[in-house]
Coordinates of C-alpha atoms and ligand atoms in Angstrom, one line a residue:
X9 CA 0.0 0.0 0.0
X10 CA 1.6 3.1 -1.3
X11 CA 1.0 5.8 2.0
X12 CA -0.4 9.1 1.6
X13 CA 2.0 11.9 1.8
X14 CA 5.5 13.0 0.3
X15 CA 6.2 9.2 -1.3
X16 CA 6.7 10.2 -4.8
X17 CA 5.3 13.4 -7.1
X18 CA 2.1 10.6 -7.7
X19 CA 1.2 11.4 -4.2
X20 CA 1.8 14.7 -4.1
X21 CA -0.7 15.7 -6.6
X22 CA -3.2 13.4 -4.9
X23 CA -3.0 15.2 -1.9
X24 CA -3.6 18.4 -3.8
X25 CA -6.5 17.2 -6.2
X26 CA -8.4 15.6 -3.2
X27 CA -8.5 18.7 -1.0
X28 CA -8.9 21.1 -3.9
X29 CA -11.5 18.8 -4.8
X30 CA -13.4 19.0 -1.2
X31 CA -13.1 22.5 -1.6
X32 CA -14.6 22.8 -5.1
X33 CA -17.4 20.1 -4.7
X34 CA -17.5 18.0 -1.2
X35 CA -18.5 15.3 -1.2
X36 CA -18.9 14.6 -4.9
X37 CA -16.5 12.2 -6.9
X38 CA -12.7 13.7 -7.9
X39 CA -12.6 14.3 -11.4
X40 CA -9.9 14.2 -13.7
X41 CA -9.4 14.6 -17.5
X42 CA -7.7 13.5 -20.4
X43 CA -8.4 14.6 -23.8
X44 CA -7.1 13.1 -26.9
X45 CA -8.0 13.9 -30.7
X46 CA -8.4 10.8 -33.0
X47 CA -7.9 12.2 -36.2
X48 CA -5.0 9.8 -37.3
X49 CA -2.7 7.1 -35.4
X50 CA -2.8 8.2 -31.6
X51 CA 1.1 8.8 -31.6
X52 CA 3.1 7.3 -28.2
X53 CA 4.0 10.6 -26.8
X54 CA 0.4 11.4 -26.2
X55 CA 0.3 8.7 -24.2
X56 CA 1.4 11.0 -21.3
X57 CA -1.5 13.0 -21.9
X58 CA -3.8 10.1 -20.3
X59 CA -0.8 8.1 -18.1
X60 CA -0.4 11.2 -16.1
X61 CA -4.0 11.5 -14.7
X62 CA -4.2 7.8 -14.8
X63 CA -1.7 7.4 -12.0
X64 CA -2.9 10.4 -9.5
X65 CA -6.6 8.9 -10.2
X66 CA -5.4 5.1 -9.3
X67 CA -3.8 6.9 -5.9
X68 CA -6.8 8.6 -4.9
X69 CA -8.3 5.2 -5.4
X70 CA -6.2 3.4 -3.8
X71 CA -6.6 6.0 -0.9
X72 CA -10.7 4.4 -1.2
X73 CA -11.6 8.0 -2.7
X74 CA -14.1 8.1 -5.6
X75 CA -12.6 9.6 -8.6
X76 CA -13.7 9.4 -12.2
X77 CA -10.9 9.9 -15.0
X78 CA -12.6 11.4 -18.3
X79 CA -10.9 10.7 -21.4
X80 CA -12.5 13.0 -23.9
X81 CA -12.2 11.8 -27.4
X82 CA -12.0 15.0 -29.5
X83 CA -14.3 13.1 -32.3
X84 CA -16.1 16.4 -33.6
X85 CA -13.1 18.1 -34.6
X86 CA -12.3 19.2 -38.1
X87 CA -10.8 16.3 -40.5
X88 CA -7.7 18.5 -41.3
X89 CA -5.4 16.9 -43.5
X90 CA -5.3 13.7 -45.4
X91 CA -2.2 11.7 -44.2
X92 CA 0.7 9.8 -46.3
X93 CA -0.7 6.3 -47.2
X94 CA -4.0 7.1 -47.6
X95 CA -6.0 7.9 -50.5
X96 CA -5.7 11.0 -51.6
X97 CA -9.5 11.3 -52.8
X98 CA -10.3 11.8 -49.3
X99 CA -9.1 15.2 -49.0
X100 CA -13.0 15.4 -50.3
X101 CA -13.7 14.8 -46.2
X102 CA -11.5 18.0 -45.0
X103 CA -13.8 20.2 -43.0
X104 CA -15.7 17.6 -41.7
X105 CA -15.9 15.9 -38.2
X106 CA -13.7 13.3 -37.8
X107 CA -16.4 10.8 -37.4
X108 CA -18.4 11.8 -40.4
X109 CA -15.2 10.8 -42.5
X110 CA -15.0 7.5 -43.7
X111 CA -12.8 4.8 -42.1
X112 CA -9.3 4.1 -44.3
X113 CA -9.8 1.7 -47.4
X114 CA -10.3 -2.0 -45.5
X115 CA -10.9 -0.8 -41.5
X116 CA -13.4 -2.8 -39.8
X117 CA -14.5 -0.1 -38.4
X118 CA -17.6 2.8 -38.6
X119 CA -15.5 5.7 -39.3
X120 CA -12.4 7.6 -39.4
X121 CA -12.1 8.3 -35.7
X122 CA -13.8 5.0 -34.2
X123 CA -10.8 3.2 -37.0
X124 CA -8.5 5.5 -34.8
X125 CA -9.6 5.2 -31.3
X126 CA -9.5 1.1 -31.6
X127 CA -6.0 0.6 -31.2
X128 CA -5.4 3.2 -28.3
X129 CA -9.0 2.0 -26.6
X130 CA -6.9 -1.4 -26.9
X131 CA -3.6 -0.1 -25.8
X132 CA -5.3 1.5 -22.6
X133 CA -7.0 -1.4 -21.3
X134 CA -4.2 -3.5 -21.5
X135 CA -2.0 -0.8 -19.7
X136 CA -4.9 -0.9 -16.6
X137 CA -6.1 2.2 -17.3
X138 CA -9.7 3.1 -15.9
X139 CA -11.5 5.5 -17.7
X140 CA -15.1 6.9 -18.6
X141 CA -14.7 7.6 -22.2
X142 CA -16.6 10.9 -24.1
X143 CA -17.4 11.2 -27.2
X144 CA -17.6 15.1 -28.3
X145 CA -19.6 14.0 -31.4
X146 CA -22.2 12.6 -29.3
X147 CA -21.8 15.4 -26.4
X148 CA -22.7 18.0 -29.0
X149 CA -25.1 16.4 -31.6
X150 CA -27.4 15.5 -28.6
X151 CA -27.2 18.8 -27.6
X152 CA -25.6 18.2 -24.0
X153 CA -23.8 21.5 -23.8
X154 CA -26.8 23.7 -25.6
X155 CA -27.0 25.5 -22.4
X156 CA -23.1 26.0 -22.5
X157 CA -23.1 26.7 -26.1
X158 CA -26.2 29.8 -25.7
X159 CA -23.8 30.6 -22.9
X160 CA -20.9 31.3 -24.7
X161 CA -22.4 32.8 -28.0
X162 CA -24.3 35.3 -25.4
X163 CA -20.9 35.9 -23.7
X164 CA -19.1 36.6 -27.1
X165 CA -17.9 39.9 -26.6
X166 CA -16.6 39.2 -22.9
X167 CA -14.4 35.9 -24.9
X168 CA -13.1 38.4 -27.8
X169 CA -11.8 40.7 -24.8
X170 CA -9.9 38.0 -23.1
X171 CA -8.8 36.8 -26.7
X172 CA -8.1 40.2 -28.0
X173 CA -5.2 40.5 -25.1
X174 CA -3.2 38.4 -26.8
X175 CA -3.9 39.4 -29.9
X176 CA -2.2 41.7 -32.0
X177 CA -4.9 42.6 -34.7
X178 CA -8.4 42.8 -33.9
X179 CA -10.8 40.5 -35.5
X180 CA -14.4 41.8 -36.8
X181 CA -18.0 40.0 -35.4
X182 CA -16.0 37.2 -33.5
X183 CA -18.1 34.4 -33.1
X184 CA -17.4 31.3 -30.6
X185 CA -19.4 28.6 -32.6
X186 CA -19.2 26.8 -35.9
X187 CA -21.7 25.4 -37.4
X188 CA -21.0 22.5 -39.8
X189 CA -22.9 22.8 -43.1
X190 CA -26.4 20.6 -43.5
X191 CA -25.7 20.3 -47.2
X192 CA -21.7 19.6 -47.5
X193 CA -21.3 19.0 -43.8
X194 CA -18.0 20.7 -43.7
X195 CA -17.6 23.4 -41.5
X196 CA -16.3 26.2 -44.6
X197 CA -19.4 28.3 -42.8
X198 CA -19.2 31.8 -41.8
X199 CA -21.9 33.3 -39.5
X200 CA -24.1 35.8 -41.0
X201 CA -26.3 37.0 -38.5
X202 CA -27.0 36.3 -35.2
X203 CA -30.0 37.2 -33.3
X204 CA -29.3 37.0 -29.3
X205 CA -33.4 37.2 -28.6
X206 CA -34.6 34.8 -30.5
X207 CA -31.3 32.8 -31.2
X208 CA -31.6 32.6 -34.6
X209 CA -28.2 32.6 -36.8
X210 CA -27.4 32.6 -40.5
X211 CA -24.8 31.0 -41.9
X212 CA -23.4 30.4 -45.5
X213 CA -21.3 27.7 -46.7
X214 CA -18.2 27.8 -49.0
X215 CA -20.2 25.1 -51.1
X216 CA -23.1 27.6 -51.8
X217 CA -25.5 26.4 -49.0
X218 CA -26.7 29.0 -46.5
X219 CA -29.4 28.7 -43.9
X220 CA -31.3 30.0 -41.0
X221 CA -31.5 27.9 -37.9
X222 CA -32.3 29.0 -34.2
X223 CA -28.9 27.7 -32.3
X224 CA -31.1 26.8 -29.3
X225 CA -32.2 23.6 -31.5
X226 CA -29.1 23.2 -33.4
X227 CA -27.0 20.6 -32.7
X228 CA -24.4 20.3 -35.8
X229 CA -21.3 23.0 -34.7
X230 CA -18.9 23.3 -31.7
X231 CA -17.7 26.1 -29.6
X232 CA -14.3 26.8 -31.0
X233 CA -11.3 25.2 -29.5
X234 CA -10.3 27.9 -27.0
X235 CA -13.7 28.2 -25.4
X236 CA -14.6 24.6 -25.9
X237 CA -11.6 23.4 -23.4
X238 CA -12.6 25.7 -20.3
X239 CA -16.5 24.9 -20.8
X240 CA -15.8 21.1 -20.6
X241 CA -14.2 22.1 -17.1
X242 CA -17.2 23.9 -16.1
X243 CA -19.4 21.5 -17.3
X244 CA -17.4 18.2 -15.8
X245 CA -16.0 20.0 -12.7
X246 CA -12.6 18.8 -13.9
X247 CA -10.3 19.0 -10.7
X248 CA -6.8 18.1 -12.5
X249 CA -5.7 18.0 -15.9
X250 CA -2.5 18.0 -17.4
X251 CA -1.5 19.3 -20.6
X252 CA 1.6 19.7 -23.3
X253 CA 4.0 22.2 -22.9
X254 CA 2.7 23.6 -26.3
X255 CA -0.8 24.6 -24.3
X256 CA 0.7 27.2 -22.2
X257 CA 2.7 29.8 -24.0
X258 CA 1.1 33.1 -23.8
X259 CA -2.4 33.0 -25.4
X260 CA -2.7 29.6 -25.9
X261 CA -5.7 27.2 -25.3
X262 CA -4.3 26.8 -21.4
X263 CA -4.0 30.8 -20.4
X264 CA -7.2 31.7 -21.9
X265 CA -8.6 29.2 -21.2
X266 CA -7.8 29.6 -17.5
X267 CA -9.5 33.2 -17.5
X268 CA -12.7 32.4 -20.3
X269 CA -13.7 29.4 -17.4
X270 CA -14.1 31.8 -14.7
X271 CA -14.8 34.9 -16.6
X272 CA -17.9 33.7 -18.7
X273 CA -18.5 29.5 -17.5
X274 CA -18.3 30.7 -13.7
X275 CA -15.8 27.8 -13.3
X276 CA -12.3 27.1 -12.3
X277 CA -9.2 26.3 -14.1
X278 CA -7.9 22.6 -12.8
X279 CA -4.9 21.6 -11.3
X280 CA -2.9 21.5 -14.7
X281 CA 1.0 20.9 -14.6
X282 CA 2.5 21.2 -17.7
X283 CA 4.0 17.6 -18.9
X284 CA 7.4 17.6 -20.9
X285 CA 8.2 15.7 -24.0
X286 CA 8.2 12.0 -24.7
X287 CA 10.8 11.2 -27.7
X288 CA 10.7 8.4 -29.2
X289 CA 14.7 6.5 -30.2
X290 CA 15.0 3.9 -32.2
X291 CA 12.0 3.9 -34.6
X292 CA 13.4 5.7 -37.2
X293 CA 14.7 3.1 -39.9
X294 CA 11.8 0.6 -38.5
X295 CA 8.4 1.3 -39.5
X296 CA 5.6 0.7 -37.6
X297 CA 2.9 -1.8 -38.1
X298 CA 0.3 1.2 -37.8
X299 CA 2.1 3.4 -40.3
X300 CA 5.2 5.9 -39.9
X301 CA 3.9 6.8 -36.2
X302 CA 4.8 4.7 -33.1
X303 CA 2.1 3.8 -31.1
X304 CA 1.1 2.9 -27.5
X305 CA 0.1 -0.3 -28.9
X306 CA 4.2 -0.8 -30.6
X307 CA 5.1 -0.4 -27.7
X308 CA 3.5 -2.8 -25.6
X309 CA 4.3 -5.5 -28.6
X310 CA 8.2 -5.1 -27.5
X311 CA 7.1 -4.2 -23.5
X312 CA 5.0 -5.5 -20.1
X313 CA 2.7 -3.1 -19.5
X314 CA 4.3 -2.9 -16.0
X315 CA 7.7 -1.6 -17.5
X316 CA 5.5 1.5 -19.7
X317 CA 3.8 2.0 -17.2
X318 CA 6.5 2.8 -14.9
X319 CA 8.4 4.6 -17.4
X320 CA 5.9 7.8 -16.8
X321 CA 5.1 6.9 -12.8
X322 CA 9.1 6.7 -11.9
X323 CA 9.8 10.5 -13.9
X324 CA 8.1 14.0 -12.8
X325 CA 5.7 15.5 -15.4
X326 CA 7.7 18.2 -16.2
X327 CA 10.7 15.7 -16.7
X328 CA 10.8 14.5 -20.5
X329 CA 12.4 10.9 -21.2
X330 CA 12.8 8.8 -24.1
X331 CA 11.1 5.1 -24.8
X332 CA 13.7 3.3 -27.0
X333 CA 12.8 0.9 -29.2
X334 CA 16.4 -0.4 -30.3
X335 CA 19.5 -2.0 -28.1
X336 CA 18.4 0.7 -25.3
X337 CA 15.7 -1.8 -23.9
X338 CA 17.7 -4.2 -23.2
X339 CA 19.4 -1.9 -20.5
X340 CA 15.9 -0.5 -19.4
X341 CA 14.9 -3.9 -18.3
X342 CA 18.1 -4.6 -16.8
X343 CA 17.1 -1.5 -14.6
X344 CA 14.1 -2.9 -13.8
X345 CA 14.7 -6.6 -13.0
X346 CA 17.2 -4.5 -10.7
X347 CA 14.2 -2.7 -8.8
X348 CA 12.3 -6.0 -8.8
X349 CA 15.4 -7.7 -7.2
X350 CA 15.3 -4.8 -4.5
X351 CA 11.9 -4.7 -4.0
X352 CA 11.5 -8.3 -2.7
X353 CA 15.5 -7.7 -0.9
X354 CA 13.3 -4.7 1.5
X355 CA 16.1 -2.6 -0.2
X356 CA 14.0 0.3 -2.6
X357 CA 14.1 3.8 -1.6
X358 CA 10.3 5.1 -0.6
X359 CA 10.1 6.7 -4.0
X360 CA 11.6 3.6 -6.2
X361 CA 9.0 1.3 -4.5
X362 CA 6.3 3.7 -5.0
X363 CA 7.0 4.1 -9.1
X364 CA 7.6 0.0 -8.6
X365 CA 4.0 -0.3 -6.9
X366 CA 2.3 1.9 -9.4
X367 CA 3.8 0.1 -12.7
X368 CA 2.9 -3.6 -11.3
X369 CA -0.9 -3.1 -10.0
X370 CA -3.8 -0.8 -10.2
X371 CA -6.5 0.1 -7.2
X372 CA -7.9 -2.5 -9.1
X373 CA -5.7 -5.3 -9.9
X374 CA -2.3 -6.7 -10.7
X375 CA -1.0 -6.4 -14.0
X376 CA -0.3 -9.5 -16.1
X377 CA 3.2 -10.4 -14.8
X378 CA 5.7 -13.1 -16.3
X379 CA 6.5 -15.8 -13.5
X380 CA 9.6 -16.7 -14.4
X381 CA 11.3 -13.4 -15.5
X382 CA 14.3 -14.1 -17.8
X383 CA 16.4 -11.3 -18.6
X384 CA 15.1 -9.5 -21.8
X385 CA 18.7 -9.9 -23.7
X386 CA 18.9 -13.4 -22.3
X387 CA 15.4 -14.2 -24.3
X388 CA 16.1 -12.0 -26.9
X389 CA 19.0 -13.4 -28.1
X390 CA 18.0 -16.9 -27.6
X391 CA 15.0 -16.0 -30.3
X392 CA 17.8 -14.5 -32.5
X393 CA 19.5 -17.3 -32.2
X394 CA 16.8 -20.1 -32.2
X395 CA 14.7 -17.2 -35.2
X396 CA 12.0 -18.0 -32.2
X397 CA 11.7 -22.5 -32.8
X398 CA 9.6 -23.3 -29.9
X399 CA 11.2 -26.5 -29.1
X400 CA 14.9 -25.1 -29.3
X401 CA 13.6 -22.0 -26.9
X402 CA 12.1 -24.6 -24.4
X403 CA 15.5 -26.6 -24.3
X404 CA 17.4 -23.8 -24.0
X405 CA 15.3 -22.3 -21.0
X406 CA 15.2 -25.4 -19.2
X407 CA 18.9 -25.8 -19.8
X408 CA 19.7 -22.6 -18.3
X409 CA 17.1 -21.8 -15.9
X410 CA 15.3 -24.9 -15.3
X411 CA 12.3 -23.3 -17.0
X412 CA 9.8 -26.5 -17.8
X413 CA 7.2 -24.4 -19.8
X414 CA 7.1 -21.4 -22.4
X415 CA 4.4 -19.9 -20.7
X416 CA 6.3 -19.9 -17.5
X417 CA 8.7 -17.2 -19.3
X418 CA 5.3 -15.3 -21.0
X419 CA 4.3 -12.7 -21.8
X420 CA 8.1 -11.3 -21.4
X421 CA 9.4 -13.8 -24.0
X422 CA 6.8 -12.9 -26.8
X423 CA 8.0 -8.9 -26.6
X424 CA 11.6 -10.1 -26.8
X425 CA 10.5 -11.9 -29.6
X426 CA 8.7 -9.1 -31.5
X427 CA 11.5 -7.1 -30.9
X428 CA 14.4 -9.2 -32.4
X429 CA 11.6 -9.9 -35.1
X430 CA 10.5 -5.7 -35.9
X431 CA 13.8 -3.6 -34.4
X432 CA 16.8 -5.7 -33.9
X433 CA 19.0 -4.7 -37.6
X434 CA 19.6 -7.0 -40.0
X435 CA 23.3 -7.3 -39.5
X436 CA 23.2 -7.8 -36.3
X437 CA 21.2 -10.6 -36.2
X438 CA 22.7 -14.2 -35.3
X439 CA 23.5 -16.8 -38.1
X440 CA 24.8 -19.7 -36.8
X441 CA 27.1 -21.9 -39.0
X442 CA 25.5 -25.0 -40.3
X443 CA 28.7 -26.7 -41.2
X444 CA 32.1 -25.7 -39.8
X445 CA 34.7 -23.2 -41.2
X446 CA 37.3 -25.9 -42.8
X447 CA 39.3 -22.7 -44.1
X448 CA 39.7 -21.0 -40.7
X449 CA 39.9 -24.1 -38.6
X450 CA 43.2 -25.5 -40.8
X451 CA 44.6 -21.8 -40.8
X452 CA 44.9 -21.9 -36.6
X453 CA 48.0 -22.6 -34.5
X454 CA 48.4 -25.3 -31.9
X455 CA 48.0 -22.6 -29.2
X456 CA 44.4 -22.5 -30.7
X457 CA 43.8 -25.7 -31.3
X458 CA 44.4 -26.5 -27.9
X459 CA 42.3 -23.7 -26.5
X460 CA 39.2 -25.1 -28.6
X461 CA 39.9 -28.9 -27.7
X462 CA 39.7 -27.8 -23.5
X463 CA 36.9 -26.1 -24.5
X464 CA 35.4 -29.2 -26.2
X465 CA 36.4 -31.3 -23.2
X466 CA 34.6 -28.9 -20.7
X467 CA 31.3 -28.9 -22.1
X468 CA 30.1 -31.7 -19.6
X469 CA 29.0 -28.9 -16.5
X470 CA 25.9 -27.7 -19.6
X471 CA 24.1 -24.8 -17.0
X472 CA 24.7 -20.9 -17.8
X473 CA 27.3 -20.7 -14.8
X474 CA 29.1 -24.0 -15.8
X475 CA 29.7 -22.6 -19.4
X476 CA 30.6 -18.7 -17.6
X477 CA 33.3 -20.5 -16.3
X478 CA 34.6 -22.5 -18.8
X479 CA 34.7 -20.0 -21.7
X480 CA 36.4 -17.3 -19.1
X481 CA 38.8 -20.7 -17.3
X482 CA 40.1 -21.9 -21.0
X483 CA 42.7 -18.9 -21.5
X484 CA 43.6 -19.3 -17.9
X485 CA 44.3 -22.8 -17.8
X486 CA 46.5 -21.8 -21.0
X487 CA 48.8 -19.3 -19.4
X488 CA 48.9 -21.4 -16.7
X489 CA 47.0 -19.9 -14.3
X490 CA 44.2 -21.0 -11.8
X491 CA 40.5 -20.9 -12.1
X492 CA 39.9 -18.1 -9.6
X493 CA 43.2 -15.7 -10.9
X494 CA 42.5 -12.2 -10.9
X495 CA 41.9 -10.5 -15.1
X496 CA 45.0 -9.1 -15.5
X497 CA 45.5 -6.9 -19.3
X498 CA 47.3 -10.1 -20.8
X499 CA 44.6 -12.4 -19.3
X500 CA 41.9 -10.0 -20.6
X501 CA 43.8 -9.6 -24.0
X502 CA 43.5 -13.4 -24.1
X503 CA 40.5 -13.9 -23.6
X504 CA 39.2 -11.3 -25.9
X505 CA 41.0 -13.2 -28.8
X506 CA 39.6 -17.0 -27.5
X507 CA 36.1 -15.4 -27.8
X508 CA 36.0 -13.4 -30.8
X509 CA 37.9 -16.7 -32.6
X510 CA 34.8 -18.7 -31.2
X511 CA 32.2 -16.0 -32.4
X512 CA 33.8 -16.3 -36.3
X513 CA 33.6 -20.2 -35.9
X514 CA 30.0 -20.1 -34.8
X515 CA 28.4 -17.4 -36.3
X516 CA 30.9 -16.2 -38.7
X517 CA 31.3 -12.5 -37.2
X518 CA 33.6 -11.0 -34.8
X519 CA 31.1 -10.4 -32.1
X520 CA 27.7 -11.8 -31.2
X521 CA 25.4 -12.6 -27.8
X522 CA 26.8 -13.4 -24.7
X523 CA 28.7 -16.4 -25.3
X524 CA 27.7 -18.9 -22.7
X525 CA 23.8 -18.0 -24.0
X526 CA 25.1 -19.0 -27.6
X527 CA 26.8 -22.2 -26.7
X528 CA 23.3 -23.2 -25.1
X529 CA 21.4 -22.0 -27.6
X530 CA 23.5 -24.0 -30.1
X531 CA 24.0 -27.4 -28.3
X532 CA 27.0 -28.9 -27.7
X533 CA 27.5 -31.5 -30.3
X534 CA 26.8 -28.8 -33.0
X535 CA 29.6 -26.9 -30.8
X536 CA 31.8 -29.2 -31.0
X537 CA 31.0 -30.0 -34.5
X538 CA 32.1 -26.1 -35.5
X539 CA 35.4 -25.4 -33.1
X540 CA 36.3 -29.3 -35.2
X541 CA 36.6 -30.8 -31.9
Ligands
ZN625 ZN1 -21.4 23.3 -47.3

């Protein structure tokens, strides 16, 4: 149970959001928001966007507080742009909501934002995260905020003064709502007229279309984006919500926002700290399996849940980090088997076990953990090695860690497998020789020969440790020295040449996995096949 107080900056914010929250509305559920727009593949550093409520909402759960984290899908925005890969013919659909564009050519799905919201609806559940999902298309066409929307149209004059202080040119008739066309359904409209008494506005369309309709019935336009952020606060009681650095330079969507919500909505701004940058390394060259954008959902194919997870609870908002998808993950989980080991040693800081306790469970649950946790270069190079043979995997698990079942080594052992598959290069994938290197094997020395037959001889004690020992012993035992002897240059020098002269025999290159991992993986009568032992 993660304690209430100064554990970690999780904590913090709880503390803050639940008392603001008593302040604001006792005794009614926190709130907290997210809001993401699904007008092409949800990219991975929005992800922070939702992660960051998710966690202070799970700790005011955990604390057995009601809270309620909304994740508004911004579904009745404007289709903007048509991206790369898709038809170009649907540039036909610009100006329209996102959900009255069609899905991509061969989606399963209704539309162009439902086709974009699956994978991240998909993503989210298998990361733990509890949410009550909102649809802005459905908010506004069943006329949930008309009240908010009469509000803000009557208020127009009050918005274009708090707008006009950060503007440098002044803009004529400002209006707040757009109305999307009834004919084209595109929102190319301008507002004609507007009638405050009896609400009735004009509008005309770039297509031709113009109409009359009285805005306190009309339910096909929004409130524009800057006045449609601090209503949803109003309207919600939002308590804490995060957003991107970009919302907060001087007269963005953030600071406006902060003075419209009072000013005209008679509502607060929420607890908002600004959340740095997420980058993204090793995604480059690869492409993703959703198009040129990594994904939450890419990322949980190479990743636990548990370890994204507590990539965002172990850093500060305001600190930005990267998510690697090449050689870097391999390190990352070394980091975190290392917490793990600590964890269950009673030896974590108060702030290590806390990100530690937030990445493995929710209020809810526990997340889907692997019981027997391999280290991730471990498995990954035994799929290199193996290119992922069920059977060869299984013997070399049980050989080195007595593993009797794949399972016992899943889910972690299906991401190390997607990686090596998707983002481990070419050219540094593992080719082991099928039949030995004659030419190299009649080119060595007797000093070599030697080295390779001890070797040979040695390959009886077949456990990870037993092969540690002998591929670091051989060189010793050749200058002479005993099995515990301290490195010393020459020894290291020696032992550099033994292994790189077993990586060419094996797999043909200079370097290659650990080495006591490949001799497993490649069994030793096929090892003793290739040093011609
Ligand atoms: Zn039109």
């Amino acid at each position: 149970m993660v304690e209430s107080g100064e554990t970690d900056w999780v904590s913090r914010f709880a503390d803050e959001v639940i008392s603001e929250s008593e302040r604001r509305a006792p005794g009614k559920p926190v709130v907290c928001a997210s809001g993401l727009s699904p007008s092409g593949p949800i990219h991975l550093g929005n992800l922070r966007e939702v992660m960051t409520p998710h966690l202070v909402a799970d700790e005011i759960r955990r604390r057995g507080v009601e809270c309620v984290h909304l994740l508004s899908w911004d579904d009745y925005d404007r289709f903007r742009r048509v991206p790369a890969g898709v038809d170009p013919s649907w540039a036909e659909h610009i100006g329209k909501p996102l959900t009255s564009v069609p899905a991509p050519p061969g989606s399963a799905y209704g539309n162009w934002a439902e086709h974009f919201k699956a994978p991240m609806i998909q993503a989210l559940e298998q990361l733990g995260v509890e949410y009550r999902g909102i649809s802005q298309t459905e908010q506004y066409t069943s006329g949930a905020y008309r009240e908010q929307v009469l509000l803000a149209v009557r208020e127009r004059a009050r918005i274009d003064a708090v707008l006009s202080r950060y503007r440098s040119k002044q803009v004529e008739d400002y209006f707040p709502y757009k109305p999307y066309c009834d004919l084209c359904g595109r929102d190319l409209t301008t507002v004609t007229a507007y009638d405050d008494a009896t609400t009735e506005l004009a509008y005309t369309c770039e297509c031709g279309f113009g109409e009359t309709v009285r805005l306190a019935e009309h339910d096909r336009g929004k409130l524009v984006w800057k006045v449609d952020w601090p209503m949803r606060w109003a309207h919600e009681g939002v308590v804490f919500e995060p957003s991107g650095v970009d919302h907060h330079s001087p007269g963005s969507a953030w600071i406006v926002g902060g003075q419209i919500v009072g000013e005209v909505f008679g509502g607060r701004q929420p607890i908002g700290p600004m959340y740095a940058f997420v980058g993204i390394t090793g995604m480059a060259k690869m492409s993703s399996s959703k198009g040129d954008v990594p994904t939450p959902a890419d990322a949980l194919e190479i990743m636990e849940a548990p370890v994204l997870r507590w990539l965002y609870a172990r850093r500060k908002p305001a600190q930005s980090f990267k998510i690697a998808f090449d050689q870097e993950i391999q390190r990352l989980y070394d980091e975190w088997d290392a917490l793990g080991r600590k964890v269950e040693e009673g030896r974590a800081q108060p702030a290590e076990l806390a990100a530690y306790d937030r990445a493995v469970r929710t209020a809810a649950a526990p997340l889907p953990a692997t019981p027997h946790p391999v280290p991730y270069r471990t498995l990954a190079s035994i799929v290199d090695i193996t290119t992922g043979h069920a059977e060869q995997t299984l013997r070399i698990l049980r050989d080195l860690d007595g593993i009797d079942s794949l399972d016992a080594a899943r889910p972690r052992l299906d991401r190390a497998q997607r990686w090596v598959d998707g983002h481990l290069p070419a050219e540094q994938r593992t080719r082991v020789r099928e039949e030995p290197d004659e030419e190299l094997l009649d080119s060595l020395g007797p000093e070599e020969r030697e080295s390779l037959r001890l070797l040979a001889d040695g390959l009886d004690d077949w456990s990870l440790d037993g092969l540690t020992a002998l591929v670091y012993g051989v060189p010793k035992r050749r200058a002479g020295l005993p099995a515990d002897a301290q490195a010393t240059p020459e020894l290291k020098a020696a032992q550099r040449a033994f292994f790189a002269l077993l990586y060419r025999l094996l797999v043909g290159r200079d370097t290659g996995p650990r080495l006591p991992t490949l001799l497993l993986a490649v069994g030793a009568d096929r090892v003793r096949k290739l040093v011609g032992a």
